[in-house]
Coordinates of C-alpha atoms in Angstrom, one line a residue:
M1001 CA 190.9 70.6 77.3
F1002 CA 190.2 67.8 79.3
R1003 CA 190.6 63.9 79.4
P1004 CA 187.5 61.8 79.0
V1005 CA 185.7 60.8 82.2
E1006 CA 185.0 57.1 82.6
G1007 CA 182.1 55.8 82.8
V1008 CA 180.7 59.7 81.7
Q1009 CA 182.7 61.1 78.8
E1010 CA 184.3 58.7 76.3
H1011 CA 185.8 61.7 74.2
W1012 CA 188.2 64.5 74.7
V1013 CA 186.0 67.7 75.7
V1014 CA 187.3 71.5 74.6
V1015 CA 185.3 73.7 76.5
F1016 CA 184.8 77.3 75.2
R1017 CA 182.9 79.6 77.4
F1018 CA 180.9 82.6 76.5
D1019 CA 179.5 85.5 78.8
S1020 CA 176.1 85.7 76.4
R1021 CA 174.4 83.5 74.2
E1022 CA 174.8 86.7 71.1
H1023 CA 178.4 85.5 71.6
L1024 CA 178.4 82.3 71.4
E1025 CA 175.9 82.2 68.2
G1026 CA 178.5 84.8 66.8
W1027 CA 181.3 82.2 67.4
L1028 CA 179.6 79.5 66.1
A1029 CA 178.9 81.2 62.8
S1030 CA 182.3 82.7 62.6
G1031 CA 185.1 82.7 59.6
A1032 CA 187.4 82.1 62.6
R1033 CA 185.9 78.8 64.4
G1034 CA 185.9 77.4 60.3
R1035 CA 189.5 77.9 60.1
L1036 CA 189.9 76.1 63.7
L1037 CA 188.3 73.1 62.4
E1038 CA 190.0 73.2 59.4
E1039 CA 193.2 73.2 60.5
G1040 CA 192.3 70.2 63.0
R1041 CA 191.2 68.1 60.6
A1042 CA 194.8 66.8 60.9
Y1043 CA 194.6 65.9 64.1
F1044 CA 190.9 64.6 64.9
A1045 CA 188.6 62.2 63.4
S1046 CA 185.4 64.0 64.0
Y1047 CA 183.9 66.3 66.5
D1048 CA 180.1 67.1 68.0
V1049 CA 179.2 70.1 69.5
R1050 CA 176.9 70.6 72.3
Q1051 CA 175.6 73.9 74.0
V1052 CA 175.3 73.7 77.4
G1053 CA 173.1 76.1 79.1
S1054 CA 174.0 75.7 82.9
A1055 CA 177.6 76.0 84.5
F1056 CA 179.4 74.1 82.4
S1057 CA 181.8 73.6 85.9
G1058 CA 179.3 71.6 87.2
W1059 CA 180.4 69.6 85.0
F1060 CA 184.3 70.0 84.8
R1061 CA 186.5 71.7 86.7
F1062 CA 188.6 74.9 85.7
D1063 CA 190.8 75.6 89.3
K1064 CA 194.0 74.7 88.3
G1065 CA 194.7 71.7 90.0
A1066 CA 191.5 70.4 91.1
R1067 CA 189.8 67.1 90.5
E1068 CA 189.0 66.6 86.9
A1069 CA 186.3 63.1 88.0
A1070 CA 182.4 64.6 87.0
P1071 CA 180.3 65.2 90.2
P1072 CA 177.4 62.6 91.1
I1073 CA 174.7 62.6 88.1
E1074 CA 171.7 64.1 90.5
G1075 CA 171.6 67.6 90.5
V1076 CA 174.3 68.3 87.6
M1077 CA 171.4 69.5 84.9
M1078 CA 169.7 72.2 86.5
P1079 CA 169.5 71.2 90.1
G1080 CA 165.8 71.9 92.0
R1081 CA 163.9 72.7 89.2
S1082 CA 160.9 71.1 87.6
R1083 CA 161.1 69.8 83.7
A1084 CA 158.8 73.1 82.3
A1085 CA 161.1 75.5 83.9
R1086 CA 164.3 73.7 82.4
F1087 CA 163.2 75.3 78.9
E1088 CA 163.7 79.0 77.6
G1089 CA 160.7 78.3 75.7
S1090 CA 157.5 76.1 77.3
L1091 CA 156.3 72.6 78.1
L1092 CA 152.9 72.2 77.8
R1093 CA 151.0 68.8 78.7
R1094 CA 147.7 67.3 77.4
G1095 CA 144.8 69.4 79.8
D1096 CA 146.8 72.3 80.4
D1097 CA 144.8 75.6 79.3
A1098 CA 147.2 76.8 76.4
Y1099 CA 147.5 72.9 75.0
E1100 CA 144.4 73.1 72.7
C1101 CA 146.3 76.2 71.0
A1102 CA 149.6 75.5 71.1
R1103 CA 148.6 71.8 69.0
T1104 CA 146.1 74.0 66.3
A1105 CA 149.0 76.8 66.1
A1106 CA 151.0 73.6 64.8
V1107 CA 149.0 72.9 61.9
W1108 CA 148.8 76.1 59.1
N1109 CA 146.4 74.0 57.4
G1110 CA 142.8 75.1 59.0
L1111 CA 141.9 71.4 58.7
T1112 CA 143.6 70.2 61.9
P1113 CA 143.7 66.4 62.3
E1114 CA 142.0 64.9 65.4
R1115 CA 145.4 63.4 66.5
F1116 CA 146.6 64.9 70.5
P1117 CA 150.3 64.5 71.6
D1118 CA 150.7 64.1 75.1
V1119 CA 153.3 66.8 75.9
I1120 CA 154.1 70.0 73.4
V1121 CA 157.9 71.6 74.0
R1122 CA 157.7 75.1 72.4
A1123 CA 161.5 75.7 72.4
G1124 CA 162.5 78.9 72.6
S1125 CA 166.4 77.9 71.8
E1126 CA 168.6 75.3 70.0
R1127 CA 169.4 74.0 73.7
D1128 CA 165.8 73.5 74.6
V1129 CA 165.5 70.8 71.8
A1130 CA 168.3 68.9 73.4
E1131 CA 166.5 68.9 76.1
A1132 CA 163.5 68.0 74.8
L1133 CA 164.5 65.0 73.9
A1134 CA 165.8 64.0 77.5
Y1135 CA 162.8 64.4 79.0
A1136 CA 161.1 62.7 76.1
R1137 CA 163.2 59.7 76.4
S1138 CA 162.7 59.8 80.2
E1139 CA 159.3 59.6 79.8
G1140 CA 159.3 56.6 76.9
L1141 CA 157.0 59.6 74.4
R1142 CA 158.1 59.1 70.8
V1143 CA 159.0 62.4 69.3
S1144 CA 158.2 64.5 66.5
T1145 CA 158.7 67.8 64.9
R1146 CA 157.4 71.2 63.6
S1147 CA 158.8 74.2 61.6
G1148 CA 156.1 75.9 60.1
G1149 CA 153.3 73.5 60.3
H1150 CA 152.5 73.2 55.9
N1151 CA 152.6 69.7 55.7
W1152 CA 149.1 68.8 54.6
S1153 CA 148.6 65.4 56.1
G1154 CA 149.7 67.2 59.6
S1155 CA 152.6 64.4 60.1
Q1156 CA 153.6 66.6 63.4
L1157 CA 150.7 65.6 64.9
R1158 CA 151.1 62.2 66.4
D1159 CA 148.9 60.7 69.7
G1160 CA 150.8 59.9 72.4
S1161 CA 153.8 61.6 71.3
L1162 CA 155.9 64.8 72.5
L1163 CA 155.7 67.4 69.9
I1164 CA 158.7 69.7 69.6
D1165 CA 157.7 72.8 67.9
L1166 CA 160.2 74.7 66.4
A1167 CA 158.9 77.7 65.8
G1168 CA 160.9 79.7 68.1
L1169 CA 163.8 79.2 65.9
R1170 CA 163.3 81.8 63.3
R1171 CA 166.8 83.2 62.9
C1172 CA 168.0 84.5 59.2
D1173 CA 171.7 85.4 59.1
V1174 CA 173.2 86.3 55.7
D1175 CA 177.1 86.9 54.9
P1176 CA 177.4 88.7 51.7
A1177 CA 181.4 88.1 51.5
S1178 CA 180.7 84.2 51.5
A1179 CA 177.6 84.6 49.9
T1180 CA 176.0 81.9 52.3
A1181 CA 173.0 82.9 54.9
T1182 CA 172.3 80.7 58.2
V1183 CA 168.4 80.2 59.0
G1184 CA 166.5 78.5 62.0
P1185 CA 163.9 75.9 60.8
A1186 CA 160.8 78.2 61.5
A1187 CA 162.3 81.0 59.3
T1188 CA 159.8 80.9 56.0
G1189 CA 160.6 82.1 52.1
Q1190 CA 159.2 85.6 53.2
D1191 CA 162.0 85.8 55.7
L1192 CA 164.6 84.7 53.7
V1193 CA 163.5 87.0 50.7
A1194 CA 163.9 89.7 53.3
A1195 CA 167.0 89.4 54.6
L1196 CA 168.5 89.0 50.7
A1197 CA 166.9 92.4 50.0
P1198 CA 170.0 94.8 50.9
Y1199 CA 172.4 92.3 49.0
E1200 CA 171.3 91.1 45.8
L1201 CA 171.1 88.0 46.0
A1202 CA 168.6 85.0 46.5
F1203 CA 167.4 81.4 47.3
P1204 CA 164.8 79.2 45.8
V1205 CA 162.2 79.7 48.7
G1206 CA 159.1 77.9 48.3
H1207 CA 155.8 79.0 46.4
C1208 CA 154.1 80.2 49.2
P1209 CA 155.6 83.1 51.5
S1210 CA 154.6 81.4 54.7
V1211 CA 156.6 77.7 53.9
A1212 CA 159.0 77.6 56.7
V1213 CA 162.6 76.4 55.4
G1214 CA 162.7 73.4 58.0
G1215 CA 160.2 70.6 56.3
F1216 CA 160.9 72.4 52.6
L1217 CA 164.3 71.5 52.4
L1218 CA 164.3 68.4 54.6
S1219 CA 162.1 67.3 51.9
G1220 CA 164.0 68.4 49.0
G1221 CA 162.4 71.7 48.1
L1222 CA 160.8 72.6 44.7
G1223 CA 161.5 76.1 44.8
W1224 CA 161.9 79.1 42.7
N1225 CA 163.8 78.5 39.2
S1226 CA 164.8 74.7 40.2
R1227 CA 165.2 73.9 36.6
A1228 CA 168.2 76.4 36.5
W1229 CA 169.5 76.0 40.3
G1230 CA 167.7 73.0 40.7
P1231 CA 165.9 71.5 43.9
S1232 CA 166.5 73.9 47.3
C1233 CA 168.1 71.1 49.3
A1234 CA 171.1 71.3 46.7
D1235 CA 172.1 74.8 48.0
V1236 CA 172.5 73.5 51.5
L1237 CA 175.4 73.5 52.6
E1238 CA 175.7 72.6 56.0
I1239 CA 173.5 71.2 58.8
Q1240 CA 173.4 71.3 62.6
V1241 CA 171.0 68.7 64.3
V1242 CA 170.1 67.1 67.4
T1243 CA 170.0 63.3 67.6
A1244 CA 168.1 60.8 69.1
D1245 CA 170.6 60.5 71.9
G1246 CA 170.7 63.8 72.2
R1247 CA 174.0 64.7 70.7
T1248 CA 174.4 67.9 68.8
L1249 CA 176.3 67.3 65.6
T1250 CA 177.8 69.2 62.6
C1251 CA 176.8 67.6 59.3
G1252 CA 178.4 68.2 55.8
E1253 CA 179.2 66.3 52.8
R1254 CA 182.5 65.7 54.6
E1255 CA 181.1 65.1 58.8
H1256 CA 178.6 62.9 59.2
P1257 CA 178.1 62.7 55.4
D1258 CA 175.1 60.2 55.7
L1259 CA 173.0 62.2 58.2
F1260 CA 173.3 65.3 55.3
W1261 CA 172.6 62.9 53.1
A1262 CA 169.1 62.1 54.2
A1263 CA 168.1 65.5 55.5
R1264 CA 168.0 66.4 52.0
G1265 CA 165.0 64.5 51.4
A1266 CA 163.7 62.6 53.8
G1267 CA 161.5 65.2 55.0
P1268 CA 159.1 64.3 58.0
G1269 CA 160.7 61.2 58.2
F1270 CA 164.0 62.5 58.9
F1271 CA 165.5 60.8 62.4
A1272 CA 166.7 63.9 64.0
V1273 CA 166.0 67.5 64.3
V1274 CA 167.5 70.0 62.2
T1275 CA 168.3 73.3 64.3
R1276 CA 169.8 75.2 61.5
F1277 CA 170.9 75.7 58.4
R1278 CA 173.8 77.0 56.2
L1279 CA 172.7 77.7 52.4
R1280 CA 174.5 78.7 49.7
L1281 CA 173.4 81.1 47.8
H1282 CA 172.5 82.9 44.4
P1283 CA 172.9 86.4 42.5
R1284 CA 169.9 88.0 42.4
P1285 CA 168.2 87.7 38.8
G1286 CA 168.5 91.1 37.1
S1287 CA 165.2 90.5 35.2
V1288 CA 162.0 88.8 36.2
L1289 CA 159.3 88.6 33.6
T1290 CA 155.9 86.5 34.0
T1291 CA 153.6 86.0 31.5
G1292 CA 150.2 83.8 31.2
L1293 CA 147.3 82.5 29.4
T1294 CA 143.8 81.1 30.5
F1295 CA 141.9 78.6 28.4
P1296 CA 138.4 76.6 28.9
A1297 CA 139.0 73.3 30.7
A1298 CA 138.1 71.6 27.0
A1299 CA 141.3 72.7 25.2
T1300 CA 143.2 71.4 28.0
G1301 CA 144.4 68.3 25.9
A1302 CA 145.8 70.5 22.7
V1303 CA 147.7 73.4 24.8
A1304 CA 149.0 70.7 27.3
A1305 CA 150.5 68.8 24.4
W1306 CA 152.5 72.4 23.2
A1307 CA 153.3 73.6 26.8
E1308 CA 154.9 70.3 27.5
D1309 CA 156.6 70.3 24.0
V1310 CA 157.5 74.3 24.1
A1311 CA 158.9 74.0 27.8
R1312 CA 161.4 71.4 26.9
E1313 CA 162.7 73.7 24.5
L1314 CA 163.1 76.6 26.9
P1315 CA 166.0 77.8 28.5
V1316 CA 166.4 76.2 31.9
N1317 CA 165.3 79.3 33.6
V1318 CA 162.2 79.2 32.2
E1319 CA 159.2 78.5 34.8
T1320 CA 156.4 76.8 33.0
A1321 CA 153.4 75.8 35.1
L1322 CA 149.9 74.3 33.9
V1323 CA 147.2 75.2 36.5
L1324 CA 143.4 73.4 36.0
T1325 CA 141.1 75.5 38.0
A1326 CA 138.0 74.2 38.8
S1327 CA 136.0 77.8 38.3
G1328 CA 136.7 80.4 36.0
E1329 CA 134.5 84.0 35.4
P1330 CA 132.4 84.4 32.2
T1331 CA 133.0 86.1 29.4
A1332 CA 131.5 88.0 26.5
T1333 CA 132.2 84.5 24.4
V1334 CA 132.7 81.8 26.9
P1335 CA 130.0 80.5 30.1
P1336 CA 131.2 80.7 33.5
G1337 CA 133.5 77.1 34.7
P1338 CA 136.5 74.9 34.2
R1339 CA 139.6 77.0 32.6
L1340 CA 143.5 75.8 32.2
V1341 CA 146.2 78.4 32.7
L1342 CA 149.2 78.8 31.5
R1343 CA 151.8 80.8 33.4
C1344 CA 155.9 81.0 32.5
T1345 CA 158.6 83.1 34.4
V1346 CA 161.5 83.5 33.5
F1347 CA 164.9 84.5 35.8
A1348 CA 167.5 86.0 33.7
T1349 CA 170.3 88.5 33.6
T1350 CA 168.7 91.4 31.6
H1351 CA 165.3 92.5 30.5
E1352 CA 166.7 91.8 26.4
E1353 CA 167.7 87.9 27.8
A1354 CA 164.1 87.8 29.5
R1355 CA 162.2 89.0 27.0
A1356 CA 164.1 86.7 24.4
A1357 CA 163.2 83.7 26.5
L1358 CA 159.3 83.9 26.5
S1359 CA 159.2 84.6 23.3
P1360 CA 158.3 80.9 22.1
V1361 CA 155.6 81.2 24.5
E1362 CA 153.8 84.3 23.6
A1363 CA 153.7 83.4 19.9
C1364 CA 151.4 80.8 21.3
P1365 CA 149.1 79.1 18.4
F1366 CA 146.2 78.4 20.4
A1367 CA 146.0 82.5 21.6
D1368 CA 143.0 83.4 19.9
S1369 CA 141.6 80.8 21.7
A1370 CA 142.2 82.2 25.2
V1371 CA 139.8 83.7 27.8
S1372 CA 142.8 85.6 29.1
R1373 CA 146.0 87.1 28.7
Q1374 CA 148.8 88.8 30.7
P1375 CA 151.0 90.1 28.3
A1376 CA 154.9 89.9 29.8
A1377 CA 155.3 92.0 32.9
P1378 CA 158.7 92.6 35.3
T1379 CA 157.9 91.3 38.5
S1380 CA 160.4 90.0 41.7
I1381 CA 160.5 86.8 43.3
A1382 CA 159.1 89.0 46.7
R1383 CA 155.7 90.1 44.4
L1384 CA 155.5 86.2 43.3
N1385 CA 155.7 85.2 46.7
E1386 CA 153.0 87.9 48.0
G1387 CA 150.9 86.6 45.0
A1388 CA 151.5 83.5 45.7
G1389 CA 150.3 83.7 49.5
A1390 CA 146.9 85.3 48.6
V1391 CA 146.3 82.3 46.7
W1392 CA 146.7 80.1 49.7
P1393 CA 145.4 81.7 52.8
S1394 CA 145.5 79.9 56.2
A1395 CA 142.3 79.9 56.5
H1396 CA 141.4 77.5 54.2
R1397 CA 141.0 73.4 54.7
Y1398 CA 143.3 71.9 52.4
A1399 CA 143.7 68.2 51.8
A1400 CA 146.6 67.4 48.5
D1401 CA 148.5 64.6 46.8
T1402 CA 151.2 64.3 44.5
L1403 CA 151.7 62.2 41.4
W1404 CA 155.2 61.8 39.5
S1405 CA 154.6 59.3 36.3
A1406 CA 155.9 58.2 33.1
Q1407 CA 152.9 59.4 31.2
T1408 CA 152.8 63.3 29.5
Y1409 CA 151.1 66.4 30.9
E1410 CA 148.6 66.1 28.3
T1411 CA 147.4 62.3 29.6
Q1412 CA 147.3 63.7 32.8
L1413 CA 145.9 67.0 32.5
T1414 CA 143.3 65.0 30.4
R1415 CA 142.5 62.7 33.0
L1416 CA 142.1 65.1 35.7
A1417 CA 139.8 67.6 33.5
G1418 CA 136.9 66.2 34.3
A1419 CA 137.5 65.5 38.2
V1420 CA 138.6 69.2 38.4
A1421 CA 135.3 70.4 36.8
R1422 CA 133.4 67.4 39.6
A1423 CA 135.1 69.1 42.3
P1424 CA 132.7 69.8 45.6
S1425 CA 134.7 73.0 45.9
A1426 CA 135.0 75.9 43.5
K1427 CA 138.5 76.9 44.8
S1428 CA 140.2 73.2 44.4
L1429 CA 142.7 72.6 41.2
V1430 CA 145.3 70.7 39.9
L1431 CA 149.2 72.3 39.7
A1432 CA 151.3 70.8 37.2
P1433 CA 154.7 72.2 36.7
V1434 CA 156.6 71.5 33.5
L1435 CA 159.9 70.2 34.4
P1436 CA 159.4 71.1 38.3
V1437 CA 163.1 70.6 39.0
S1438 CA 166.7 70.5 37.1
E1439 CA 168.1 67.4 35.1
D1440 CA 171.2 68.0 36.1
P1441 CA 173.3 65.0 38.1
A1442 CA 175.1 67.4 39.2
L1443 CA 172.6 69.4 41.3
L1444 CA 170.9 66.0 42.0
R1445 CA 174.2 64.7 43.5
N1446 CA 174.2 63.6 47.5
M1447 CA 170.6 63.3 48.1
A1448 CA 167.8 61.3 49.1
F1449 CA 165.5 63.1 46.8
A1450 CA 164.8 62.3 42.8
P1451 CA 162.4 63.3 40.2
L1452 CA 160.3 60.3 40.0
G1453 CA 158.9 60.9 36.4
E1454 CA 158.1 62.1 33.0
S1455 CA 155.6 64.6 34.2
Y1456 CA 154.1 65.8 38.0
L1457 CA 151.3 67.5 39.1
V1458 CA 150.0 68.4 42.6
C1459 CA 146.0 68.1 43.2
Y1460 CA 144.7 70.2 45.5
A1461 CA 141.2 70.1 47.6
V1462 CA 140.3 73.5 48.9
W1463 CA 136.9 74.4 51.0
D1464 CA 136.4 76.2 54.1
D1465 CA 132.8 74.3 55.4
P1466 CA 133.8 71.5 58.2
A1467 CA 130.8 70.1 57.0
A1468 CA 132.5 69.4 53.7
D1469 CA 135.6 67.8 55.0
G1470 CA 134.7 64.5 53.8
A1471 CA 133.0 65.0 50.3
N1472 CA 136.5 67.1 49.8
A1473 CA 138.7 64.7 51.0
Q1474 CA 136.6 61.5 48.6
W1475 CA 137.0 63.7 45.7
L1476 CA 141.4 64.1 46.2
R1477 CA 141.4 60.5 46.6
E1478 CA 139.1 59.7 43.5
A1479 CA 140.8 62.5 41.6
M1480 CA 144.5 60.6 42.3
A1481 CA 143.3 57.1 41.3
S1482 CA 142.0 58.8 38.5
A1483 CA 145.3 60.1 37.2
D1484 CA 146.9 56.7 38.3
P1485 CA 145.4 54.1 37.6
S1486 CA 147.8 51.4 38.1
G1487 CA 148.5 52.7 41.2
H1488 CA 152.4 52.5 40.3
G1489 CA 153.3 56.7 40.1
G1490 CA 155.5 58.1 42.4
H1491 CA 154.6 61.5 45.3
Y1492 CA 156.8 63.6 46.5
V1493 CA 156.9 63.3 50.3
A1494 CA 156.7 66.8 51.2
E1495 CA 153.1 67.6 49.9
A1496 CA 151.6 63.7 49.5
D1497 CA 148.6 62.2 51.0
L1498 CA 150.9 59.6 52.8
E1499 CA 147.4 58.8 54.9
A1500 CA 145.8 57.4 51.0
G1501 CA 148.3 54.6 51.3
A1502 CA 150.5 51.9 53.0
D1503 CA 152.9 52.5 50.5
R1504 CA 153.1 56.6 50.0
A1505 CA 156.0 57.0 52.1
R1506 CA 158.0 54.3 50.2
R1507 CA 156.8 55.8 46.9
S1508 CA 158.0 59.2 47.3
Y1509 CA 161.6 57.7 47.0
A1510 CA 163.8 55.8 44.1
P1511 CA 164.3 52.1 45.7
A1512 CA 168.2 52.1 46.4
A1513 CA 167.4 55.5 48.4
W1514 CA 164.0 54.0 50.6
D1515 CA 166.3 51.2 51.7
R1516 CA 169.2 53.5 52.4
L1517 CA 166.8 55.6 54.5
Q1518 CA 166.1 52.7 56.3
E1519 CA 169.1 51.3 57.0
L1520 CA 170.6 55.3 58.6
K1521 CA 166.7 55.3 60.6
A1522 CA 167.9 52.0 62.7
A1523 CA 171.5 53.1 62.9
W1524 CA 170.9 56.6 64.0
D1525 CA 167.4 56.1 65.8
P1526 CA 167.8 52.6 67.2
D1527 CA 165.6 52.6 69.7
N1528 CA 163.1 54.5 67.4
V1529 CA 162.9 58.0 69.2
F1530 CA 161.4 59.7 66.2
H1531 CA 158.4 58.8 64.5
S1532 CA 158.3 57.6 61.0
Y1533 CA 156.5 58.6 58.0
L1534 CA 152.3 58.9 58.9
A1535 CA 150.5 56.0 57.3
P1536 CA 146.9 55.0 57.2

């Protein structure tokens, strides 16, 4: 233990030294450390954690009787090494041979924005994040981050910035005894589902398996079974972050609760870098069944009205979604053309409970007019993810926008049915999950995220040909304008078309939450190191 060092360290410092990074990571996640911190809360008001990859003895003398003053600052941080050599990962500057490959790889979408960071740091460890922020401050560069790159707007790419690519932070450690998992920001839903498989545990991962947990959880997270389990960020128990001034902090409901609140919903506007999440897990549902009906687009209004009424009466463990597709295969009685798909999935304890929950759906009064029908069949979260992954291949070009509205699903989907029929790409669609997240206040507490309307939908433009970029982008904007003629609707920041309007980010939050986010950004990032929300 070391006393404060004037001009260098204002606080008491306790140093733990480890012989390997593996042992350090084990200690940080251990129950022994948790118990030690619990005991210590009677003696300290707060604490920060910093990991140092170079010899700590450069700062503190461990030999008995040695002076406690810090050595000169020059040479302490990895003396004689270049900036690039300080990273366990890599540092690339614009113009380097590997730069363009790294820039395009930072965006999952086949449509890569024409925005160019000056520097890309591909973090090889959590320590690299603090080093990258120090480098950005020294060079006067603003910072953006990337976990899995699924943000449709490509918010992670900013001109003249430093991009911290967290793709290397993909740890996924499960503690079945406490039903918790510790994951890195780049761990994907597919990674987490696979890690949980041996333990009969589950987590509301995103519907697309390649979505990384970092941006997904920071935005709130509308995952599988969210009507029952709540937004996925409700199951975030603790995070480790690196702040704009380079501190590594552990945040939860009692430690730095303001940062913890913001990290559960702020999305791409979050003003720190999350390097680790600790998650609460759920017992894996014993029976998952899915069923579906496909209708001609002409049935949209009647089916949507019926489906919304039924969904509101179904148990909360039933997930209901309506999908308008731009094309459908012909049948003996129906020509090819736009379709409305109704799909319901139940996450139940037993097969009998699952069948009973879906019985109102299987009694749909419009079933005789359906183009096709999928009887209730058993599945799993892993197979659901695999199916969704086939629908969203990374090779396509995508643009998307979201809308929370006071209008009914019947009104909204009827408005959009014509737009979908006119889509320049047959791959485009509108997804409208009915009641996409829990309405239980207990599952919506202490977070920046909030549902902002009675209905919710996402419009996706999906195409292949770069020559069609302009037509598809225009179609998306016009379709969303037809669904929100007043322009007063809300948005979900994870998939919002942030460049469609200067108020897009603000309208993704309740007014009080937006104001608090601005106050916290000013407090935690007074020098505006981190880029905020993308705008026109």
